Amino acid sequence: MIHHVQVACPRGSEDVLRAFYVGVLGMTEKPKPPVLAARGGCWFTDEFGSELHLGVEDDFRPARKAHPALLRPDLDALAARVAAAGYPVTWANDEIPGIRRFHTEDPHANRLEFIAA
């Protein structure tokens, strides 16, 4: 079992990340320990057991291929919220037999995948 996945972000982008990960994806921000909070970034968790850490990289470049794949029982509702918020939703249901999934990207163009639980 994986405890968390870290995704990079540019310095000073925490408010934009909160708007997406909490406001669009429905995750909850998890307080960082004070020593780590001083480095910037933010952590998010959801009721389905996923935890993402967004960590600052001063020479940030988005992850366009590498990505976390998160299980979600509310896949269709989530896709609708993501699309309504103006983010891309690319379904890939026919690529892996028996797996319903879509890809999107966060505000910094990091690739994310969501799979039906």
PDB file of N, CA, C and O in Angstrom, residues 38-116:
ATOM      1  N   ALA A  38       7.263  25.140   6.446  1.00  0.00           N
ATOM      2  CA  ALA A  38       8.145  26.265   6.112  1.00  0.00           C
ATOM      3  C   ALA A  38       8.695  26.166   4.699  1.00  0.00           C
ATOM      4  O   ALA A  38       9.089  27.167   4.116  1.00  0.00           O
ATOM      5  N   ARG A  39       8.673  24.977   4.112  1.00  0.00           N
ATOM      6  CA  ARG A  39       9.179  24.781   2.750  1.00  0.00           C
ATOM      7  C   ARG A  39       8.165  25.156   1.679  1.00  0.00           C
ATOM      8  O   ARG A  39       8.485  25.205   0.499  1.00  0.00           O
ATOM      9  N   GLY A  40       6.918  25.373   2.079  1.00  0.00           N
ATOM     10  CA  GLY A  40       5.859  25.665   1.117  1.00  0.00           C
ATOM     11  C   GLY A  40       5.174  24.397   0.655  1.00  0.00           C
ATOM     12  O   GLY A  40       5.476  23.291   1.111  1.00  0.00           O
ATOM     13  N   GLY A  41       4.229  24.556  -0.260  1.00  0.00           N
ATOM     14  CA  GLY A  41       3.448  23.424  -0.742  1.00  0.00           C
ATOM     15  C   GLY A  41       2.306  23.108   0.209  1.00  0.00           C
ATOM     16  O   GLY A  41       2.076  23.811   1.195  1.00  0.00           O
ATOM     17  N   CYS A  42       1.576  22.054  -0.083  1.00  0.00           N
ATOM     18  CA  CYS A  42       0.456  21.649   0.763  1.00  0.00           C
ATOM     19  C   CYS A  42       0.132  20.181   0.531  1.00  0.00           C
ATOM     20  O   CYS A  42       0.509  19.611  -0.491  1.00  0.00           O
ATOM     21  N   TRP A  43      -0.565  19.596   1.495  1.00  0.00           N
ATOM     22  CA  TRP A  43      -0.934  18.189   1.453  1.00  0.00           C
ATOM     23  C   TRP A  43      -2.441  18.062   1.407  1.00  0.00           C
ATOM     24  O   TRP A  43      -3.158  18.831   2.057  1.00  0.00           O
ATOM     25  N   PHE A  44      -2.928  17.061   0.674  1.00  0.00           N
ATOM     26  CA  PHE A  44      -4.363  16.816   0.557  1.00  0.00           C
ATOM     27  C   PHE A  44      -4.664  15.332   0.739  1.00  0.00           C
ATOM     28  O   PHE A  44      -3.870  14.478   0.361  1.00  0.00           O
ATOM     29  N   THR A  45      -5.819  15.053   1.296  1.00  0.00           N
ATOM     30  CA  THR A  45      -6.273  13.682   1.462  1.00  0.00           C
ATOM     31  C   THR A  45      -7.747  13.628   1.074  1.00  0.00           C
ATOM     32  O   THR A  45      -8.410  14.656   0.979  1.00  0.00           O
ATOM     33  N   ASP A  46      -8.244  12.423   0.835  1.00  0.00           N
ATOM     34  CA  ASP A  46      -9.677  12.294   0.556  1.00  0.00           C
ATOM     35  C   ASP A  46     -10.264  11.141   1.347  1.00  0.00           C
ATOM     36  O   ASP A  46      -9.547  10.362   1.983  1.00  0.00           O
ATOM     37  N   GLU A  47     -11.567  11.053   1.324  1.00  0.00           N
ATOM     38  CA  GLU A  47     -12.275  10.037   2.099  1.00  0.00           C
ATOM     39  C   GLU A  47     -12.075   8.635   1.540  1.00  0.00           C
ATOM     40  O   GLU A  47     -12.493   7.659   2.149  1.00  0.00           O
ATOM     41  N   PHE A  48     -11.428   8.504   0.395  1.00  0.00           N
ATOM     42  CA  PHE A  48     -11.229   7.212  -0.254  1.00  0.00           C
ATOM     43  C   PHE A  48      -9.835   6.643   0.010  1.00  0.00           C
ATOM     44  O   PHE A  48      -9.461   5.632  -0.557  1.00  0.00           O
ATOM     45  N   GLY A  49      -9.037   7.336   0.825  1.00  0.00           N
ATOM     46  CA  GLY A  49      -7.727   6.833   1.207  1.00  0.00           C
ATOM     47  C   GLY A  49      -6.557   7.377   0.414  1.00  0.00           C
ATOM     48  O   GLY A  49      -5.426   6.965   0.633  1.00  0.00           O
ATOM     49  N   SER A  50      -6.797   8.296  -0.493  1.00  0.00           N
ATOM     50  CA  SER A  50      -5.701   8.878  -1.284  1.00  0.00           C
ATOM     51  C   SER A  50      -5.087  10.051  -0.535  1.00  0.00           C
ATOM     52  O   SER A  50      -5.786  10.817   0.118  1.00  0.00           O
ATOM     53  N   GLU A  51      -3.772  10.189  -0.652  1.00  0.00           N
ATOM     54  CA  GLU A  51      -3.088  11.343  -0.079  1.00  0.00           C
ATOM     55  C   GLU A  51      -2.073  11.855  -1.093  1.00  0.00           C
ATOM     56  O   GLU A  51      -1.260  11.089  -1.605  1.00  0.00           O
ATOM     57  N   LEU A  52      -2.166  13.142  -1.405  1.00  0.00           N
ATOM     58  CA  LEU A  52      -1.241  13.796  -2.329  1.00  0.00           C
ATOM     59  C   LEU A  52      -0.497  14.899  -1.595  1.00  0.00           C
ATOM     60  O   LEU A  52      -1.113  15.690  -0.874  1.00  0.00           O
ATOM     61  N   HIS A  53       0.809  14.931  -1.779  1.00  0.00           N
ATOM     62  CA  HIS A  53       1.628  16.011  -1.243  1.00  0.00           C
ATOM     63  C   HIS A  53       2.084  16.850  -2.421  1.00  0.00           C
ATOM     64  O   HIS A  53       2.659  16.319  -3.374  1.00  0.00           O
ATOM     65  N   LEU A  54       1.805  18.131  -2.386  1.00  0.00           N
ATOM     66  CA  LEU A  54       2.257  19.048  -3.427  1.00  0.00           C
ATOM     67  C   LEU A  54       3.483  19.761  -2.872  1.00  0.00           C
ATOM     68  O   LEU A  54       3.389  20.524  -1.910  1.00  0.00           O
ATOM     69  N   GLY A  55       4.643  19.473  -3.455  1.00  0.00           N
ATOM     70  CA  GLY A  55       5.903  19.998  -2.955  1.00  0.00           C
ATOM     71  C   GLY A  55       6.520  20.997  -3.907  1.00  0.00           C
ATOM     72  O   GLY A  55       6.502  20.819  -5.126  1.00  0.00           O
ATOM     73  N   VAL A  56       7.075  22.045  -3.345  1.00  0.00           N
ATOM     74  CA  VAL A  56       7.662  23.135  -4.129  1.00  0.00           C
ATOM     75  C   VAL A  56       8.952  22.679  -4.802  1.00  0.00           C
ATOM     76  O   VAL A  56       9.816  22.051  -4.176  1.00  0.00           O
ATOM     77  N   GLU A  57       9.055  22.984  -6.088  1.00  0.00           N
ATOM     78  CA  GLU A  57      10.294  22.830  -6.849  1.00  0.00           C
ATOM     79  C   GLU A  57      10.594  24.179  -7.480  1.00  0.00           C
ATOM     80  O   GLU A  57       9.777  24.705  -8.247  1.00  0.00           O
ATOM     81  N   ASP A  58      11.741  24.748  -7.137  1.00  0.00           N
ATOM     82  CA  ASP A  58      12.073  26.071  -7.668  1.00  0.00           C
ATOM     83  C   ASP A  58      12.231  26.075  -9.182  1.00  0.00           C
ATOM     84  O   ASP A  58      11.929  27.073  -9.829  1.00  0.00           O
ATOM     85  N   ASP A  59      12.673  24.968  -9.758  1.00  0.00           N
ATOM     86  CA  ASP A  59      12.766  24.878 -11.224  1.00  0.00           C
ATOM     87  C   ASP A  59      11.613  24.024 -11.757  1.00  0.00           C
ATOM     88  O   ASP A  59      11.796  23.153 -12.599  1.00  0.00           O
ATOM     89  N   PHE A  60      10.428  24.301 -11.263  1.00  0.00           N
ATOM     90  CA  PHE A  60       9.236  23.501 -11.549  1.00  0.00           C
ATOM     91  C   PHE A  60       8.995  23.301 -13.050  1.00  0.00           C
ATOM     92  O   PHE A  60       9.091  24.232 -13.844  1.00  0.00           O
ATOM     93  N   ARG A  61       8.681  22.063 -13.396  1.00  0.00           N
ATOM     94  CA  ARG A  61       8.183  21.678 -14.715  1.00  0.00           C
ATOM     95  C   ARG A  61       7.057  20.680 -14.465  1.00  0.00           C
ATOM     96  O   ARG A  61       7.221  19.759 -13.652  1.00  0.00           O
ATOM     97  N   PRO A  62       5.928  20.809 -15.121  1.00  0.00           N
ATOM     98  CA  PRO A  62       4.814  19.891 -14.854  1.00  0.00           C
ATOM     99  C   PRO A  62       5.125  18.459 -15.281  1.00  0.00           C
ATOM    100  O   PRO A  62       5.868  18.229 -16.240  1.00  0.00           O
ATOM    101  N   ALA A  63       4.555  17.526 -14.564  1.00  0.00           N
ATOM    102  CA  ALA A  63       4.650  16.105 -14.918  1.00  0.00           C
ATOM    103  C   ALA A  63       3.568  15.826 -15.959  1.00  0.00           C
ATOM    104  O   ALA A  63       2.390  15.760 -15.637  1.00  0.00           O
ATOM    105  N   ARG A  64       3.959  15.710 -17.202  1.00  0.00           N
ATOM    106  CA  ARG A  64       3.006  15.529 -18.295  1.00  0.00           C
ATOM    107  C   ARG A  64       2.720  14.055 -18.581  1.00  0.00           C
ATOM    108  O   ARG A  64       1.704  13.721 -19.167  1.00  0.00           O
ATOM    109  N   LYS A  65       3.626  13.160 -18.185  1.00  0.00           N
ATOM    110  CA  LYS A  65       3.448  11.730 -18.413  1.00  0.00           C
ATOM    111  C   LYS A  65       3.291  10.996 -17.070  1.00  0.00           C
ATOM    112  O   LYS A  65       2.313  10.291 -16.851  1.00  0.00           O
ATOM    113  N   ALA A  66       4.270  11.144 -16.177  1.00  0.00           N
ATOM    114  CA  ALA A  66       4.179  10.530 -14.848  1.00  0.00           C
ATOM    115  C   ALA A  66       2.976  11.123 -14.115  1.00  0.00           C
ATOM    116  O   ALA A  66       2.688  12.312 -14.245  1.00  0.00           O
ATOM    117  N   HIS A  67       2.267  10.282 -13.351  1.00  0.00           N
ATOM    118  CA  HIS A  67       1.068  10.773 -12.682  1.00  0.00           C
ATOM    119  C   HIS A  67       0.581   9.796 -11.628  1.00  0.00           C
ATOM    120  O   HIS A  67       0.816   8.600 -11.736  1.00  0.00           O
ATOM    121  N   PRO A  68      -0.134  10.307 -10.612  1.00  0.00           N
ATOM    122  CA  PRO A  68      -0.825   9.411  -9.699  1.00  0.00           C
ATOM    123  C   PRO A  68      -2.139   8.976 -10.336  1.00  0.00           C
ATOM    124  O   PRO A  68      -2.735   9.711 -11.128  1.00  0.00           O
ATOM    125  N   ALA A  69      -2.577   7.771 -10.007  1.00  0.00           N
ATOM    126  CA  ALA A  69      -3.889   7.274 -10.437  1.00  0.00           C
ATOM    127  C   ALA A  69      -4.677   7.002  -9.161  1.00  0.00           C
ATOM    128  O   ALA A  69      -4.284   6.159  -8.355  1.00  0.00           O
ATOM    129  N   LEU A  70      -5.769   7.729  -8.970  1.00  0.00           N
ATOM    130  CA  LEU A  70      -6.545   7.660  -7.737  1.00  0.00           C
ATOM    131  C   LEU A  70      -7.871   6.952  -7.980  1.00  0.00           C
ATOM    132  O   LEU A  70      -8.557   7.231  -8.972  1.00  0.00           O
ATOM    133  N   LEU A  71      -8.222   6.055  -7.074  1.00  0.00           N
ATOM    134  CA  LEU A  71      -9.509   5.356  -7.159  1.00  0.00           C
ATOM    135  C   LEU A  71     -10.621   6.272  -6.664  1.00  0.00           C
ATOM    136  O   LEU A  71     -10.485   6.913  -5.626  1.00  0.00           O
ATOM    137  N   ARG A  72     -11.726   6.314  -7.399  1.00  0.00           N
ATOM    138  CA  ARG A  72     -12.872   7.138  -7.006  1.00  0.00           C
ATOM    139  C   ARG A  72     -14.166   6.416  -7.344  1.00  0.00           C
ATOM    140  O   ARG A  72     -14.409   6.067  -8.509  1.00  0.00           O
ATOM    141  N   PRO A  73     -15.030   6.190  -6.373  1.00  0.00           N
ATOM    142  CA  PRO A  73     -16.322   5.563  -6.654  1.00  0.00           C
ATOM    143  C   PRO A  73     -17.287   6.516  -7.367  1.00  0.00           C
ATOM    144  O   PRO A  73     -18.249   6.075  -7.987  1.00  0.00           O
ATOM    145  N   ASP A  74     -17.025   7.819  -7.291  1.00  0.00           N
ATOM    146  CA  ASP A  74     -17.892   8.840  -7.878  1.00  0.00           C
ATOM    147  C   ASP A  74     -17.310   9.362  -9.189  1.00  0.00           C
ATOM    148  O   ASP A  74     -17.364  10.556  -9.462  1.00  0.00           O
ATOM    149  N   LEU A  75     -16.804   8.477 -10.013  1.00  0.00           N
ATOM    150  CA  LEU A  75     -16.041   8.871 -11.197  1.00  0.00           C
ATOM    151  C   LEU A  75     -16.804   9.816 -12.126  1.00  0.00           C
ATOM    152  O   LEU A  75     -16.273  10.835 -12.556  1.00  0.00           O
ATOM    153  N   ASP A  76     -18.060   9.500 -12.440  1.00  0.00           N
ATOM    154  CA  ASP A  76     -18.822  10.344 -13.364  1.00  0.00           C
ATOM    155  C   ASP A  76     -19.103  11.724 -12.777  1.00  0.00           C
ATOM    156  O   ASP A  76     -18.979  12.735 -13.472  1.00  0.00           O
ATOM    157  N   ALA A  77     -19.467  11.782 -11.510  1.00  0.00           N
ATOM    158  CA  ALA A  77     -19.722  13.072 -10.859  1.00  0.00           C
ATOM    159  C   ALA A  77     -18.434  13.895 -10.789  1.00  0.00           C
ATOM    160  O   ALA A  77     -18.448  15.110 -11.005  1.00  0.00           O
ATOM    161  N   LEU A  78     -17.326  13.225 -10.491  1.00  0.00           N
ATOM    162  CA  LEU A  78     -16.046  13.926 -10.439  1.00  0.00           C
ATOM    163  C   LEU A  78     -15.679  14.479 -11.815  1.00  0.00           C
ATOM    164  O   LEU A  78     -15.273  15.633 -11.940  1.00  0.00           O
ATOM    165  N   ALA A  79     -15.829  13.675 -12.855  1.00  0.00           N
ATOM    166  CA  ALA A  79     -15.527  14.143 -14.213  1.00  0.00           C
ATOM    167  C   ALA A  79     -16.378  15.357 -14.570  1.00  0.00           C
ATOM    168  O   ALA A  79     -15.876  16.307 -15.184  1.00  0.00           O
ATOM    169  N   ALA A  80     -17.638  15.345 -14.181  1.00  0.00           N
ATOM    170  CA  ALA A  80     -18.520  16.478 -14.460  1.00  0.00           C
ATOM    171  C   ALA A  80     -18.042  17.732 -13.728  1.00  0.00           C
ATOM    172  O   ALA A  80     -18.035  18.828 -14.307  1.00  0.00           O
ATOM    173  N   ARG A  81     -17.622  17.602 -12.468  1.00  0.00           N
ATOM    174  CA  ARG A  81     -17.119  18.757 -11.712  1.00  0.00           C
ATOM    175  C   ARG A  81     -15.831  19.293 -12.320  1.00  0.00           C
ATOM    176  O   ARG A  81     -15.639  20.512 -12.424  1.00  0.00           O
ATOM    177  N   VAL A  82     -14.944  18.398 -12.709  1.00  0.00           N
ATOM    178  CA  VAL A  82     -13.670  18.808 -13.312  1.00  0.00           C
ATOM    179  C   VAL A  82     -13.931  19.573 -14.611  1.00  0.00           C
ATOM    180  O   VAL A  82     -13.365  20.647 -14.841  1.00  0.00           O
ATOM    181  N   ALA A  83     -14.793  19.035 -15.454  1.00  0.00           N
ATOM    182  CA  ALA A  83     -15.115  19.694 -16.731  1.00  0.00           C
ATOM    183  C   ALA A  83     -15.802  21.035 -16.501  1.00  0.00           C
ATOM    184  O   ALA A  83     -15.490  22.026 -17.159  1.00  0.00           O
ATOM    185  N   ALA A  84     -16.737  21.075 -15.543  1.00  0.00           N
ATOM    186  CA  ALA A  84     -17.460  22.326 -15.253  1.00  0.00           C
ATOM    187  C   ALA A  84     -16.516  23.415 -14.745  1.00  0.00           C
ATOM    188  O   ALA A  84     -16.765  24.605 -14.955  1.00  0.00           O
ATOM    189  N   ALA A  85     -15.433  23.007 -14.109  1.00  0.00           N
ATOM    190  CA  ALA A  85     -14.453  23.969 -13.608  1.00  0.00           C
ATOM    191  C   ALA A  85     -13.468  24.399 -14.702  1.00  0.00           C
ATOM    192  O   ALA A  85     -12.592  25.222 -14.455  1.00  0.00           O
ATOM    193  N   GLY A  86     -13.598  23.834 -15.903  1.00  0.00           N
ATOM    194  CA  GLY A  86     -12.774  24.252 -17.024  1.00  0.00           C
ATOM    195  C   GLY A  86     -11.505  23.448 -17.238  1.00  0.00           C
ATOM    196  O   GLY A  86     -10.642  23.848 -18.022  1.00  0.00           O
ATOM    197  N   TYR A  87     -11.396  22.321 -16.568  1.00  0.00           N
ATOM    198  CA  TYR A  87     -10.225  21.468 -16.745  1.00  0.00           C
ATOM    199  C   TYR A  87     -10.547  20.364 -17.743  1.00  0.00           C
ATOM    200  O   TYR A  87     -11.695  19.941 -17.872  1.00  0.00           O
ATOM    201  N   PRO A  88      -9.539  19.858 -18.461  1.00  0.00           N
ATOM    202  CA  PRO A  88      -9.801  18.816 -19.460  1.00  0.00           C
ATOM    203  C   PRO A  88     -10.187  17.492 -18.799  1.00  0.00           C
ATOM    204  O   PRO A  88      -9.715  17.165 -17.716  1.00  0.00           O
ATOM    205  N   VAL A  89     -11.064  16.761 -19.455  1.00  0.00           N
ATOM    206  CA  VAL A  89     -11.425  15.403 -19.054  1.00  0.00           C
ATOM    207  C   VAL A  89     -11.246  14.541 -20.290  1.00  0.00           C
ATOM    208  O   VAL A  89     -11.964  14.701 -21.275  1.00  0.00           O
ATOM    209  N   THR A  90     -10.271  13.643 -20.239  1.00  0.00           N
ATOM    210  CA  THR A  90      -9.981  12.758 -21.360  1.00  0.00           C
ATOM    211  C   THR A  90     -10.240  11.328 -20.909  1.00  0.00           C
ATOM    212  O   THR A  90      -9.473  10.769 -20.123  1.00  0.00           O
ATOM    213  N   TRP A  91     -11.342  10.758 -21.396  1.00  0.00           N
ATOM    214  CA  TRP A  91     -11.699   9.388 -21.038  1.00  0.00           C
ATOM    215  C   TRP A  91     -10.792   8.415 -21.776  1.00  0.00           C
ATOM    216  O   TRP A  91     -10.439   8.641 -22.930  1.00  0.00           O
ATOM    217  N   ALA A  92     -10.427   7.339 -21.107  1.00  0.00           N
ATOM    218  CA  ALA A  92      -9.559   6.321 -21.697  1.00  0.00           C
ATOM    219  C   ALA A  92     -10.104   4.934 -21.348  1.00  0.00           C
ATOM    220  O   ALA A  92      -9.358   4.027 -21.013  1.00  0.00           O
ATOM    221  N   ASN A  93     -11.415   4.774 -21.419  1.00  0.00           N
ATOM    222  CA  ASN A  93     -12.076   3.535 -20.997  1.00  0.00           C
ATOM    223  C   ASN A  93     -11.717   2.327 -21.845  1.00  0.00           C
ATOM    224  O   ASN A  93     -11.744   1.204 -21.359  1.00  0.00           O
ATOM    225  N   ASP A  94     -11.398   2.534 -23.096  1.00  0.00           N
ATOM    226  CA  ASP A  94     -11.184   1.392 -23.990  1.00  0.00           C
ATOM    227  C   ASP A  94      -9.728   0.924 -24.034  1.00  0.00           C
ATOM    228  O   ASP A  94      -9.413  -0.063 -24.675  1.00  0.00           O
ATOM    229  N   GLU A  95      -8.845   1.584 -23.341  1.00  0.00           N
ATOM    230  CA  GLU A  95      -7.427   1.238 -23.412  1.00  0.00           C
ATOM    231  C   GLU A  95      -7.054   0.040 -22.516  1.00  0.00           C
ATOM    232  O   GLU A  95      -6.189  -0.742 -22.864  1.00  0.00           O
ATOM    233  N   ILE A  96      -7.678  -0.062 -21.357  1.00  0.00           N
ATOM    234  CA  ILE A  96      -7.432  -1.182 -20.431  1.00  0.00           C
ATOM    235  C   ILE A  96      -8.781  -1.860 -20.214  1.00  0.00           C
ATOM    236  O   ILE A  96      -9.669  -1.276 -19.585  1.00  0.00           O
ATOM    237  N   PRO A  97      -8.977  -3.058 -20.725  1.00  0.00           N
ATOM    238  CA  PRO A  97     -10.281  -3.720 -20.614  1.00  0.00           C
ATOM    239  C   PRO A  97     -10.776  -3.788 -19.161  1.00  0.00           C
ATOM    240  O   PRO A  97     -10.031  -4.134 -18.245  1.00  0.00           O
ATOM    241  N   GLY A  98     -12.026  -3.388 -18.994  1.00  0.00           N
ATOM    242  CA  GLY A  98     -12.663  -3.456 -17.681  1.00  0.00           C
ATOM    243  C   GLY A  98     -12.352  -2.322 -16.735  1.00  0.00           C
ATOM    244  O   GLY A  98     -12.810  -2.323 -15.597  1.00  0.00           O
ATOM    245  N   ILE A  99     -11.585  -1.338 -17.174  1.00  0.00           N
ATOM    246  CA  ILE A  99     -11.204  -0.210 -16.308  1.00  0.00           C
ATOM    247  C   ILE A  99     -11.793   1.083 -16.858  1.00  0.00           C
ATOM    248  O   ILE A  99     -11.496   1.477 -17.981  1.00  0.00           O
ATOM    249  N   ARG A 100     -12.643   1.731 -16.049  1.00  0.00           N
ATOM    250  CA  ARG A 100     -13.162   3.059 -16.415  1.00  0.00           C
ATOM    251  C   ARG A 100     -12.244   4.088 -15.788  1.00  0.00           C
ATOM    252  O   ARG A 100     -11.964   4.044 -14.595  1.00  0.00           O
ATOM    253  N   ARG A 101     -11.792   5.038 -16.621  1.00  0.00           N
ATOM    254  CA  ARG A 101     -10.857   6.035 -16.110  1.00  0.00           C
ATOM    255  C   ARG A 101     -10.839   7.273 -16.987  1.00  0.00           C
ATOM    256  O   ARG A 101     -11.257   7.238 -18.141  1.00  0.00           O
ATOM    257  N   PHE A 102     -10.350   8.364 -16.398  1.00  0.00           N
ATOM    258  CA  PHE A 102     -10.099   9.573 -17.179  1.00  0.00           C
ATOM    259  C   PHE A 102      -8.852  10.264 -16.648  1.00  0.00           C
ATOM    260  O   PHE A 102      -8.424  10.047 -15.526  1.00  0.00           O
ATOM    261  N   HIS A 103      -8.271  11.095 -17.526  1.00  0.00           N
ATOM    262  CA  HIS A 103      -7.121  11.920 -17.173  1.00  0.00           C
ATOM    263  C   HIS A 103      -7.557  13.386 -17.166  1.00  0.00           C
ATOM    264  O   HIS A 103      -8.435  13.786 -17.927  1.00  0.00           O
ATOM    265  N   THR A 104      -6.903  14.143 -16.329  1.00  0.00           N
ATOM    266  CA  THR A 104      -7.058  15.588 -16.311  1.00  0.00           C
ATOM    267  C   THR A 104      -5.706  16.170 -15.927  1.00  0.00           C
ATOM    268  O   THR A 104      -4.699  15.471 -15.911  1.00  0.00           O
ATOM    269  N   GLU A 105      -5.690  17.458 -15.635  1.00  0.00           N
ATOM    270  CA  GLU A 105      -4.467  18.094 -15.161  1.00  0.00           C
ATOM    271  C   GLU A 105      -4.815  19.108 -14.100  1.00  0.00           C
ATOM    272  O   GLU A 105      -5.917  19.662 -14.100  1.00  0.00           O
ATOM    273  N   ASP A 106      -3.881  19.332 -13.191  1.00  0.00           N
ATOM    274  CA  ASP A 106      -4.113  20.326 -12.145  1.00  0.00           C
ATOM    275  C   ASP A 106      -3.810  21.720 -12.699  1.00  0.00           C
ATOM    276  O   ASP A 106      -3.468  21.859 -13.884  1.00  0.00           O
ATOM    277  N   PRO A 107      -3.938  22.775 -11.912  1.00  0.00           N
ATOM    278  CA  PRO A 107      -3.717  24.134 -12.433  1.00  0.00           C
ATOM    279  C   PRO A 107      -2.322  24.385 -13.001  1.00  0.00           C
ATOM    280  O   PRO A 107      -2.120  25.343 -13.743  1.00  0.00           O
ATOM    281  N   HIS A 108      -1.356  23.521 -12.662  1.00  0.00           N
ATOM    282  CA  HIS A 108       0.011  23.689 -13.163  1.00  0.00           C
ATOM    283  C   HIS A 108       0.349  22.672 -14.244  1.00  0.00           C
ATOM    284  O   HIS A 108       1.503  22.481 -14.571  1.00  0.00           O
ATOM    285  N   ALA A 109      -0.662  22.015 -14.784  1.00  0.00           N
ATOM    286  CA  ALA A 109      -0.541  21.055 -15.899  1.00  0.00           C
ATOM    287  C   ALA A 109       0.071  19.719 -15.498  1.00  0.00           C
ATOM    288  O   ALA A 109       0.532  18.973 -16.345  1.00  0.00           O
ATOM    289  N   ASN A 110       0.079  19.387 -14.194  1.00  0.00           N
ATOM    290  CA  ASN A 110       0.477  18.057 -13.765  1.00  0.00           C
ATOM    291  C   ASN A 110      -0.636  17.074 -14.125  1.00  0.00           C
ATOM    292  O   ASN A 110      -1.809  17.330 -13.845  1.00  0.00           O
ATOM    293  N   ARG A 111      -0.280  15.971 -14.742  1.00  0.00           N
ATOM    294  CA  ARG A 111      -1.255  14.966 -15.155  1.00  0.00           C
ATOM    295  C   ARG A 111      -1.793  14.197 -13.936  1.00  0.00           C
ATOM    296  O   ARG A 111      -1.041  13.831 -13.033  1.00  0.00           O
ATOM    297  N   LEU A 112      -3.099  13.960 -13.930  1.00  0.00           N
ATOM    298  CA  LEU A 112      -3.772  13.184 -12.891  1.00  0.00           C
ATOM    299  C   LEU A 112      -4.694  12.174 -13.571  1.00  0.00           C
ATOM    300  O   LEU A 112      -5.302  12.488 -14.584  1.00  0.00           O
ATOM    301  N   GLU A 113      -4.794  10.985 -12.990  1.00  0.00           N
ATOM    302  CA  GLU A 113      -5.705   9.963 -13.513  1.00  0.00           C
ATOM    303  C   GLU A 113      -6.658   9.563 -12.396  1.00  0.00           C
ATOM    304  O   GLU A 113      -6.269   9.457 -11.227  1.00  0.00           O
ATOM    305  N   PHE A 114      -7.910   9.349 -12.766  1.00  0.00           N
ATOM    306  CA  PHE A 114      -8.922   8.880 -11.832  1.00  0.00           C
ATOM    307  C   PHE A 114      -9.558   7.617 -12.387  1.00  0.00           C
ATOM    308  O   PHE A 114      -9.910   7.563 -13.567  1.00  0.00           O
ATOM    309  N   ILE A 115      -9.662   6.596 -11.541  1.00  0.00           N
ATOM    310  CA  ILE A 115     -10.140   5.281 -11.938  1.00  0.00           C
ATOM    311  C   ILE A 115     -11.361   4.926 -11.090  1.00  0.00           C
ATOM    312  O   ILE A 115     -11.361   5.170  -9.876  1.00  0.00           O
ATOM    313  N   ALA A 116     -12.363   4.313 -11.719  1.00  0.00           N
ATOM    314  CA  ALA A 116     -13.547   3.868 -10.969  1.00  0.00           C
ATOM    315  C   ALA A 116     -13.128   2.821  -9.951  1.00  0.00           C
ATOM    316  O   ALA A 116     -12.425   1.870 -10.274  1.00  0.00           O
TER     317      ALA A 116
END
